[in-house]
Amino acid sequence: MSAEMIADPATTSTDRAVLRVDGIVKEFDAGKTGKVVAVDDVSFTLNRGETFSVVGESGSGKSTLGRVLVRGIEATAGSAWYRGDEAADEIDFLDLGRRELKRVRRELQMIFQDPFSSLDPRMTVFDIIAEPLKATTRVSTRDLQRRVREIAERVGLDPSHLRRYPHSFSGGQRQRIGIARALITEPKIIVADEAVSALDVSIQAQIINLLKDLQDERDIAFLFIAHDLSIVEHISDRVAVMYLGRIVEIAETDDLFARPRHPYTEVLLSSVPVPDPDAKRERIIPLGEVPSPTDRPSGCHFSPRCHYATDLCRSEAPPLAETRDGRVVACHRADELTLRGIDHDPTGEPA
Ligand code: SF4
């Protein structure tokens, strides 16, 4: 491949970088079948105030990556260099001991996928929202009450809601409670794992707009983990595509959707519904079945399913590397293939 390999993705770091994820690996023990490598050497940079989305099918490792980054589970290897204040030194968030983690954790919060199960049914809304602040900061009762009321109001909850329990709320309102809980500590980064996928479409739009407004106000960086590409296109500045634990492409959102460079990205985009019912867009069906994560194919993991695979693809894993025209792709044939994206012209015809 003619592309220049990205030896150190940290070189993409900018003054705006709030998190540099470097070589994260997460393995799970799978008993007799060996190990499952759920996340395999993943690196990227997250900038202040941006929305960086990670997409991929179920089993791609994207949710595991999110849980590793908020220390919900421990990484097998790798670092996540965090710099909350632009003037401060970076610290490896994944290497912090318990006491330091408690101090820094308020700056990195998570919104969960399922608003129905992520809220403790025995706690009042007030206690749910207050909990992360109480756990990480010394705060007087008076200040706590003021801050909970302020954040509840900002996300569209009524003060009377604070005395109630989660079961008395709709899905959209529960997700607002989850957002208030994530925001109360004034985080610099929010990891949102399928944050709107359990909601009705009209409520999804409200929550997305709320998240965007909050991001603009507070310069929060969002790591948005999702499978719905229509939403991802709408909200993201950049997108990473994951397949069987590896990032196979990272791009600016417009570039990725109009001109995908990895064959797996092309497959994903071909499944996005076209708004115009008369527009015809052929869905690209990958070959074969999704391989088991316990038995990932050698070489390029996508090779058994790829319509463009060659012998080289089956024997050698392509590095995530820069193409001749500056795109970042893990494909031996990235420089020569012309792949189909989504053209948003009114005819609805694909590019
Ligand atoms: Fe397909 Fe080969 Fe590229 Fe893998 S490296 S995506 S098999 S063309």
GROMACS .gro file of C-alpha atoms and ligand atoms in nm:
model
  359
    1MET     CA    1   0.000   0.000   0.000
    2SER     CA    2   0.131   0.341  -0.086
    3ALA     CA    3  -0.021   0.511   0.212
    4GLU     CA    4   0.203   0.638   0.488
    5MET     CA    5   0.137   0.450   0.809
    6ILE     CA    6   0.030   0.651   1.110
    7ALA     CA    7   0.294   0.536   1.354
    8ASP     CA    8   0.167   0.748   1.638
    9PRO     CA    9  -0.190   0.869   1.625
   10ALA     CA   10  -0.102   1.110   1.903
   11THR     CA   11   0.059   1.320   1.631
   12THR     CA   12  -0.294   1.423   1.536
   13SER     CA   13  -0.316   1.599   1.874
   14THR     CA   14  -0.394   1.969   1.869
   15ASP     CA   15  -0.416   2.243   2.132
   16ARG     CA   16  -0.786   2.162   2.136
   17ALA     CA   17  -0.727   1.800   2.236
   18VAL     CA   18  -0.900   1.709   2.562
   19LEU     CA   19  -0.841   1.332   2.534
   20ARG     CA   20  -0.581   1.131   2.342
   21VAL     CA   21  -0.677   0.767   2.328
   22ASP     CA   22  -0.367   0.564   2.256
   23GLY     CA   23  -0.352   0.193   2.176
   24ILE     CA   24  -0.645   0.072   2.387
   25VAL     CA   25  -0.689  -0.303   2.404
   26LYS     CA   26  -0.965  -0.482   2.594
   27GLU     CA   27  -0.963  -0.860   2.613
   28PHE     CA   28  -1.216  -1.083   2.785
   29ASP     CA   29  -1.151  -1.438   2.894
   30ALA     CA   30  -1.377  -1.669   2.693
   31GLY     CA   31  -1.299  -1.993   2.878
   32LYS     CA   32  -1.204  -2.286   2.656
   33THR     CA   33  -1.242  -2.083   2.338
   34GLY     CA   34  -0.961  -1.852   2.451
   35LYS     CA   35  -0.982  -1.474   2.454
   36VAL     CA   36  -1.219  -1.229   2.298
   37VAL     CA   37  -1.038  -0.916   2.184
   38ALA     CA   38  -1.327  -0.671   2.206
   39VAL     CA   39  -1.114  -0.360   2.148
   40ASP     CA   40  -0.793  -0.397   1.952
   41ASP     CA   41  -0.533  -0.119   1.955
   42VAL     CA   42  -0.774   0.173   1.923
   43SER     CA   43  -0.634   0.527   1.903
   44PHE     CA   44  -0.790   0.867   1.831
   45THR     CA   45  -0.800   1.224   1.959
   46LEU     CA   46  -1.106   1.396   2.102
   47ASN     CA   47  -1.107   1.776   2.080
   48ARG     CA   48  -1.274   2.027   2.310
   49GLY     CA   49  -1.631   2.103   2.213
   50GLU     CA   50  -1.648   1.851   1.930
   51THR     CA   51  -1.875   1.554   1.875
   52PHE     CA   52  -1.677   1.249   1.776
   53SER     CA   53  -1.893   0.948   1.694
   54VAL     CA   54  -1.795   0.584   1.699
   55VAL     CA   55  -2.013   0.364   1.478
   56GLY     CA   56  -2.027  -0.004   1.392
   57GLU     CA   57  -2.253  -0.304   1.417
   58SER     CA   58  -2.328  -0.482   1.741
   59GLY     CA   59  -2.010  -0.665   1.844
   60SER     CA   60  -1.779  -0.405   1.690
   61GLY     CA   61  -1.644  -0.312   2.035
   62LYS     CA   62  -1.774   0.043   2.040
   63SER     CA   63  -1.969   0.014   2.368
   64THR     CA   64  -1.682  -0.171   2.535
   65LEU     CA   65  -1.454   0.114   2.430
   66GLY     CA   66  -1.690   0.365   2.596
   67ARG     CA   67  -1.700   0.166   2.918
   68VAL     CA   68  -1.320   0.142   2.924
   69LEU     CA   69  -1.286   0.518   2.878
   70VAL     CA   70  -1.506   0.600   3.179
   71ARG     CA   71  -1.334   0.326   3.385
   72GLY     CA   72  -1.653   0.119   3.404
   73ILE     CA   73  -1.420  -0.170   3.313
   74GLU     CA   74  -1.041  -0.173   3.308
   75ALA     CA   75  -0.841  -0.174   2.984
   76THR     CA   76  -0.604  -0.463   2.913
   77ALA     CA   77  -0.355  -0.214   2.762
   78GLY     CA   78  -0.335   0.143   2.637
   79SER     CA   79  -0.375   0.497   2.768
   80ALA     CA   80  -0.628   0.779   2.762
   81TRP     CA   81  -0.436   1.103   2.808
   82TYR     CA   82  -0.669   1.364   2.954
   83ARG     CA   83  -0.602   1.736   2.970
   84GLY     CA   84  -0.893   1.918   3.132
   85ASP     CA   85  -0.736   2.261   3.137
   86GLU     CA   86  -0.557   2.372   2.820
   87ALA     CA   87  -0.258   2.483   3.028
   88ALA     CA   88  -0.243   2.169   3.241
   89ASP     CA   89  -0.028   1.860   3.192
   90GLU     CA   90  -0.187   1.548   3.048
   91ILE     CA   91  -0.274   1.265   3.284
   92ASP     CA   92  -0.346   0.906   3.190
   93PHE     CA   93  -0.705   0.865   3.304
   94LEU     CA   94  -0.675   0.487   3.279
   95ASP     CA   95  -0.378   0.481   3.515
   96LEU     CA   96  -0.522   0.689   3.799
   97GLY     CA   97  -0.541   0.541   4.148
   98ARG     CA   98  -0.865   0.544   4.341
   99ARG     CA   99  -0.818   0.883   4.507
  100GLU     CA  100  -0.706   1.068   4.193
  101LEU     CA  101  -0.977   0.897   3.993
  102LYS     CA  102  -1.239   1.030   4.232
  103ARG     CA  103  -1.108   1.383   4.176
  104VAL     CA  104  -1.089   1.362   3.797
  105ARG     CA  105  -1.393   1.145   3.736
  106ARG     CA  106  -1.634   1.438   3.759
  107GLU     CA  107  -1.482   1.576   3.440
  108LEU     CA  108  -1.563   1.265   3.239
  109GLN     CA  109  -1.923   1.145   3.261
  110MET     CA  110  -2.146   0.901   3.079
  111ILE     CA  111  -2.503   0.901   2.950
  112PHE     CA  112  -2.634   0.549   2.922
  113GLN     CA  113  -2.829   0.381   2.648
  114ASP     CA  114  -3.137   0.276   2.834
  115PRO     CA  115  -3.313   0.545   3.037
  116PHE     CA  116  -3.544   0.275   3.178
  117SER     CA  117  -3.276   0.069   3.347
  118SER     CA  118  -2.998   0.320   3.414
  119LEU     CA  119  -3.185   0.507   3.690
  120ASP     CA  120  -3.217   0.351   4.034
  121PRO     CA  121  -3.595   0.306   4.089
  122ARG     CA  122  -3.557   0.347   4.468
  123MET     CA  123  -3.400   0.693   4.447
  124THR     CA  124  -3.579   1.023   4.397
  125VAL     CA  125  -3.486   1.227   4.092
  126PHE     CA  126  -3.313   1.475   4.323
  127ASP     CA  127  -3.090   1.204   4.470
  128ILE     CA  128  -3.015   1.056   4.128
  129ILE     CA  129  -2.899   1.389   3.989
  130ALA     CA  130  -2.711   1.484   4.308
  131GLU     CA  131  -2.524   1.155   4.344
  132PRO     CA  132  -2.222   1.214   4.111
  133LEU     CA  133  -2.160   1.555   4.266
  134LYS     CA  134  -2.177   1.422   4.621
  135ALA     CA  135  -1.947   1.134   4.527
  136THR     CA  136  -1.674   1.354   4.381
  137THR     CA  137  -1.698   1.696   4.549
  138ARG     CA  138  -1.737   1.840   4.895
  139VAL     CA  139  -2.052   2.047   4.870
  140SER     CA  140  -2.288   2.204   5.125
  141THR     CA  141  -2.652   2.095   5.137
  142ARG     CA  142  -2.759   2.439   5.027
  143ASP     CA  143  -2.525   2.445   4.726
  144LEU     CA  144  -2.625   2.093   4.634
  145GLN     CA  145  -2.992   2.188   4.629
  146ARG     CA  146  -2.922   2.497   4.423
  147ARG     CA  147  -2.711   2.312   4.168
  148VAL     CA  148  -2.956   2.024   4.129
  149ARG     CA  149  -3.244   2.267   4.078
  150GLU     CA  150  -3.044   2.469   3.822
  151ILE     CA  151  -2.937   2.171   3.614
  152ALA     CA  152  -3.283   2.011   3.632
  153GLU     CA  153  -3.436   2.330   3.501
  154ARG     CA  154  -3.172   2.358   3.227
  155VAL     CA  155  -3.257   2.014   3.088
  156GLY     CA  156  -3.630   2.090   3.095
  157LEU     CA  157  -3.741   1.923   3.419
  158ASP     CA  158  -3.986   2.089   3.654
  159PRO     CA  159  -3.877   2.150   4.019
  160SER     CA  160  -4.172   1.935   4.131
  161HIS     CA  161  -4.018   1.639   3.941
  162LEU     CA  162  -3.726   1.627   4.184
  163ARG     CA  163  -3.934   1.466   4.458
  164ARG     CA  164  -4.065   1.189   4.233
  165TYR     CA  165  -3.926   0.848   4.138
  166PRO     CA  166  -3.810   0.741   3.787
  167HIS     CA  167  -4.104   0.510   3.719
  168SER     CA  168  -4.341   0.805   3.690
  169PHE     CA  169  -4.157   0.952   3.389
  170SER     CA  170  -4.164   0.889   3.014
  171GLY     CA  171  -3.853   0.769   2.825
  172GLY     CA  172  -3.762   1.121   2.708
  173GLN     CA  173  -3.795   1.264   3.058
  174ARG     CA  174  -3.588   0.983   3.204
  175GLN     CA  175  -3.315   1.058   2.953
  176ARG     CA  176  -3.328   1.423   3.060
  177ILE     CA  177  -3.272   1.302   3.418
  178GLY     CA  178  -2.972   1.099   3.292
  179ILE     CA  179  -2.835   1.407   3.114
  180ALA     CA  180  -2.879   1.623   3.427
  181ARG     CA  181  -2.694   1.357   3.628
  182ALA     CA  182  -2.406   1.362   3.379
  183LEU     CA  183  -2.393   1.744   3.369
  184ILE     CA  184  -2.410   1.826   3.739
  185THR     CA  185  -2.033   1.785   3.782
  186GLU     CA  186  -1.962   2.020   3.486
  187PRO     CA  187  -1.772   1.758   3.282
  188LYS     CA  188  -1.537   1.836   2.994
  189ILE     CA  189  -1.620   1.506   2.825
  190ILE     CA  190  -1.943   1.310   2.801
  191VAL     CA  191  -1.949   0.957   2.665
  192ALA     CA  192  -2.300   0.900   2.531
  193ASP     CA  193  -2.362   0.533   2.457
  194GLU     CA  194  -2.665   0.494   2.229
  195ALA     CA  195  -2.810   0.784   2.428
  196VAL     CA  196  -3.122   0.826   2.215
  197SER     CA  197  -3.172   0.487   2.053
  198ALA     CA  198  -3.440   0.375   2.302
  199LEU     CA  199  -3.650   0.685   2.238
  200ASP     CA  200  -3.926   0.770   1.988
  201VAL     CA  201  -3.806   0.965   1.685
  202SER     CA  202  -3.968   1.295   1.789
  203ILE     CA  203  -3.818   1.266   2.140
  204GLN     CA  204  -3.479   1.174   1.989
  205ALA     CA  205  -3.475   1.509   1.808
  206GLN     CA  206  -3.552   1.698   2.130
  207ILE     CA  207  -3.276   1.522   2.323
  208ILE     CA  208  -3.023   1.566   2.040
  209ASN     CA  209  -3.102   1.938   2.021
  210LEU     CA  210  -3.069   1.966   2.398
  211LEU     CA  211  -2.728   1.796   2.390
  212LYS     CA  212  -2.609   2.026   2.111
  213ASP     CA  213  -2.724   2.338   2.299
  214LEU     CA  214  -2.550   2.221   2.617
  215GLN     CA  215  -2.235   2.146   2.419
  216ASP     CA  216  -2.230   2.497   2.272
  217GLU     CA  217  -2.285   2.656   2.613
  218ARG     CA  218  -2.024   2.451   2.798
  219ASP     CA  219  -1.769   2.349   2.532
  220ILE     CA  220  -1.822   1.982   2.619
  221ALA     CA  221  -1.662   1.714   2.401
  222PHE     CA  222  -1.903   1.431   2.320
  223LEU     CA  223  -1.794   1.080   2.241
  224PHE     CA  224  -2.113   0.958   2.082
  225ILE     CA  225  -2.144   0.581   2.044
  226ALA     CA  226  -2.421   0.487   1.806
  227HIS     CA  227  -2.544   0.256   1.533
  228ASP     CA  228  -2.799   0.495   1.379
  229LEU     CA  229  -2.603   0.665   1.101
  230SER     CA  230  -2.875   0.922   1.026
  231ILE     CA  231  -2.833   1.067   1.376
  232VAL     CA  232  -2.454   1.035   1.360
  233GLU     CA  233  -2.445   1.234   1.037
  234HIS     CA  234  -2.662   1.504   1.189
  235ILE     CA  235  -2.465   1.561   1.509
  236SER     CA  236  -2.100   1.464   1.448
  237ASP     CA  237  -1.793   1.664   1.356
  238ARG     CA  238  -1.590   1.348   1.295
  239VAL     CA  239  -1.668   0.978   1.283
  240ALA     CA  240  -1.470   0.660   1.352
  241VAL     CA  241  -1.594   0.331   1.206
  242MET     CA  242  -1.521   0.014   1.406
  243TYR     CA  243  -1.528  -0.344   1.285
  244LEU     CA  244  -1.450  -0.643   1.509
  245GLY     CA  245  -1.261  -0.435   1.761
  246ARG     CA  246  -1.054  -0.219   1.527
  247ILE     CA  247  -1.104   0.129   1.386
  248VAL     CA  248  -1.112   0.091   1.008
  249GLU     CA  249  -1.174   0.454   0.911
  250ILE     CA  250  -1.172   0.800   1.074
  251ALA     CA  251  -1.297   1.103   0.883
  252GLU     CA  252  -1.473   1.437   0.895
  253THR     CA  253  -1.845   1.361   0.884
  254ASP     CA  254  -1.913   1.511   0.539
  255ASP     CA  255  -1.617   1.326   0.386
  256LEU     CA  256  -1.716   0.995   0.539
  257PHE     CA  257  -2.077   1.009   0.423
  258ALA     CA  258  -2.010   1.147   0.074
  259ARG     CA  259  -1.689   0.956  -0.001
  260PRO     CA  260  -1.629   0.653   0.222
  261ARG     CA  261  -1.287   0.497   0.176
  262HIS     CA  262  -1.325   0.167   0.357
  263PRO     CA  263  -1.544  -0.108   0.204
  264TYR     CA  264  -1.710  -0.169   0.541
  265THR     CA  265  -1.806   0.199   0.567
  266GLU     CA  266  -1.959   0.168   0.220
  267VAL     CA  267  -2.167  -0.127   0.342
  268LEU     CA  268  -2.289   0.065   0.648
  269LEU     CA  269  -2.384   0.371   0.443
  270SER     CA  270  -2.574   0.163   0.190
  271SER     CA  271  -2.814   0.064   0.468
  272VAL     CA  272  -2.905   0.424   0.560
  273PRO     CA  273  -3.268   0.489   0.458
  274VAL     CA  274  -3.314   0.746   0.182
  275PRO     CA  275  -3.571   1.014   0.271
  276ASP     CA  276  -3.707   1.024  -0.088
  277PRO     CA  277  -3.929   0.714  -0.136
  278ASP     CA  278  -3.875   0.725  -0.517
  279ALA     CA  279  -3.498   0.725  -0.489
  280LYS     CA  280  -3.339   0.389  -0.554
  281ARG     CA  281  -3.024   0.297  -0.370
  282GLU     CA  282  -2.897  -0.053  -0.382
  283ARG     CA  283  -2.802  -0.197  -0.047
  284ILE     CA  284  -2.462  -0.364  -0.043
  285ILE     CA  285  -2.484  -0.699   0.128
  286PRO     CA  286  -2.148  -0.817   0.263
  287LEU     CA  287  -2.046  -1.173   0.182
  288GLY     CA  288  -2.095  -1.454   0.436
  289GLU     CA  289  -2.173  -1.417   0.804
  290VAL     CA  290  -2.030  -1.192   1.075
  291PRO     CA  291  -1.728  -1.384   1.215
  292SER     CA  292  -1.719  -1.474   1.582
  293PRO     CA  293  -1.516  -1.231   1.796
  294THR     CA  294  -1.344  -1.540   1.944
  295ASP     CA  295  -1.224  -1.642   1.600
  296ARG     CA  296  -1.143  -1.328   1.405
  297PRO     CA  297  -1.023  -1.383   1.049
  298SER     CA  298  -0.652  -1.341   0.983
  299GLY     CA  299  -0.526  -1.047   0.781
  300CYS     CA  300  -0.795  -0.785   0.732
  301HIS     CA  301  -1.081  -0.890   0.963
  302PHE     CA  302  -1.331  -0.780   0.697
  303SER     CA  303  -1.172  -0.990   0.420
  304PRO     CA  304  -1.417  -1.288   0.425
  305ARG     CA  305  -1.705  -1.044   0.375
  306CYS     CA  306  -1.541  -0.787   0.147
  307HIS     CA  307  -1.630  -0.771  -0.224
  308TYR     CA  308  -1.286  -0.625  -0.303
  309ALA     CA  309  -1.065  -0.871  -0.109
  310THR     CA  310  -0.736  -0.997  -0.254
  311ASP     CA  311  -0.484  -1.257  -0.133
  312LEU     CA  312  -0.289  -0.981   0.043
  313CYS     CA  313  -0.602  -0.885   0.240
  314ARG     CA  314  -0.640  -1.240   0.368
  315SER     CA  315  -0.280  -1.269   0.487
  316GLU     CA  316  -0.183  -0.924   0.614
  317ALA     CA  317  -0.371  -0.684   0.841
  318PRO     CA  318  -0.379  -0.335   0.689
  319PRO     CA  319  -0.263  -0.060   0.930
  320LEU     CA  320  -0.477   0.245   1.000
  321ALA     CA  321  -0.287   0.476   0.769
  322GLU     CA  322  -0.306   0.795   0.570
  323THR     CA  323  -0.403   0.766   0.204
  324ARG     CA  324  -0.240   0.971  -0.073
  325ASP     CA  325  -0.513   1.232  -0.035
  326GLY     CA  326  -0.496   1.251   0.344
  327ARG     CA  327  -0.780   1.022   0.454
  328VAL     CA  328  -0.726   0.778   0.743
  329VAL     CA  329  -0.823   0.421   0.652
  330ALA     CA  330  -0.721   0.062   0.732
  331CYS     CA  331  -0.749  -0.094   0.386
  332HIS     CA  332  -0.481  -0.223   0.147
  333ARG     CA  333  -0.679  -0.091  -0.148
  334ALA     CA  334  -0.788   0.248  -0.009
  335ASP     CA  335  -0.595   0.445  -0.273
  336GLU     CA  336  -0.740   0.262  -0.570
  337LEU     CA  337  -1.105   0.192  -0.483
  338THR     CA  338  -1.387   0.432  -0.565
  339LEU     CA  339  -1.666   0.360  -0.319
  340ARG     CA  340  -2.024   0.473  -0.302
  341GLY     CA  341  -2.137   0.727  -0.043
  342ILE     CA  342  -2.454   0.922   0.016
  343ASP     CA  343  -2.536   1.210  -0.212
  344HIS     CA  344  -2.777   1.453  -0.054
  345ASP     CA  345  -2.886   1.618  -0.373
  346PRO     CA  346  -3.264   1.642  -0.410
  347THR     CA  347  -3.283   1.354  -0.656
  348GLY     CA  348  -3.171   1.127  -0.377
  349GLU     CA  349  -2.932   0.952  -0.613
  350PRO     CA  350  -2.626   0.811  -0.444
  351ALA     CA  351  -2.284   0.957  -0.523
  352SF4    FE1  352  -1.146  -0.531   0.170
  352SF4    FE2  353  -0.889  -0.586   0.147
  352SF4    FE3  354  -0.962  -0.345   0.215
  352SF4    FE4  355  -0.992  -0.545   0.389
  352SF4     S1  356  -0.800  -0.463   0.310
  352SF4     S2  357  -1.140  -0.389   0.343
  352SF4     S3  358  -1.046  -0.711   0.250
  352SF4     S4  359  -1.005  -0.445   0.020
   0.00000   0.00000   0.00000
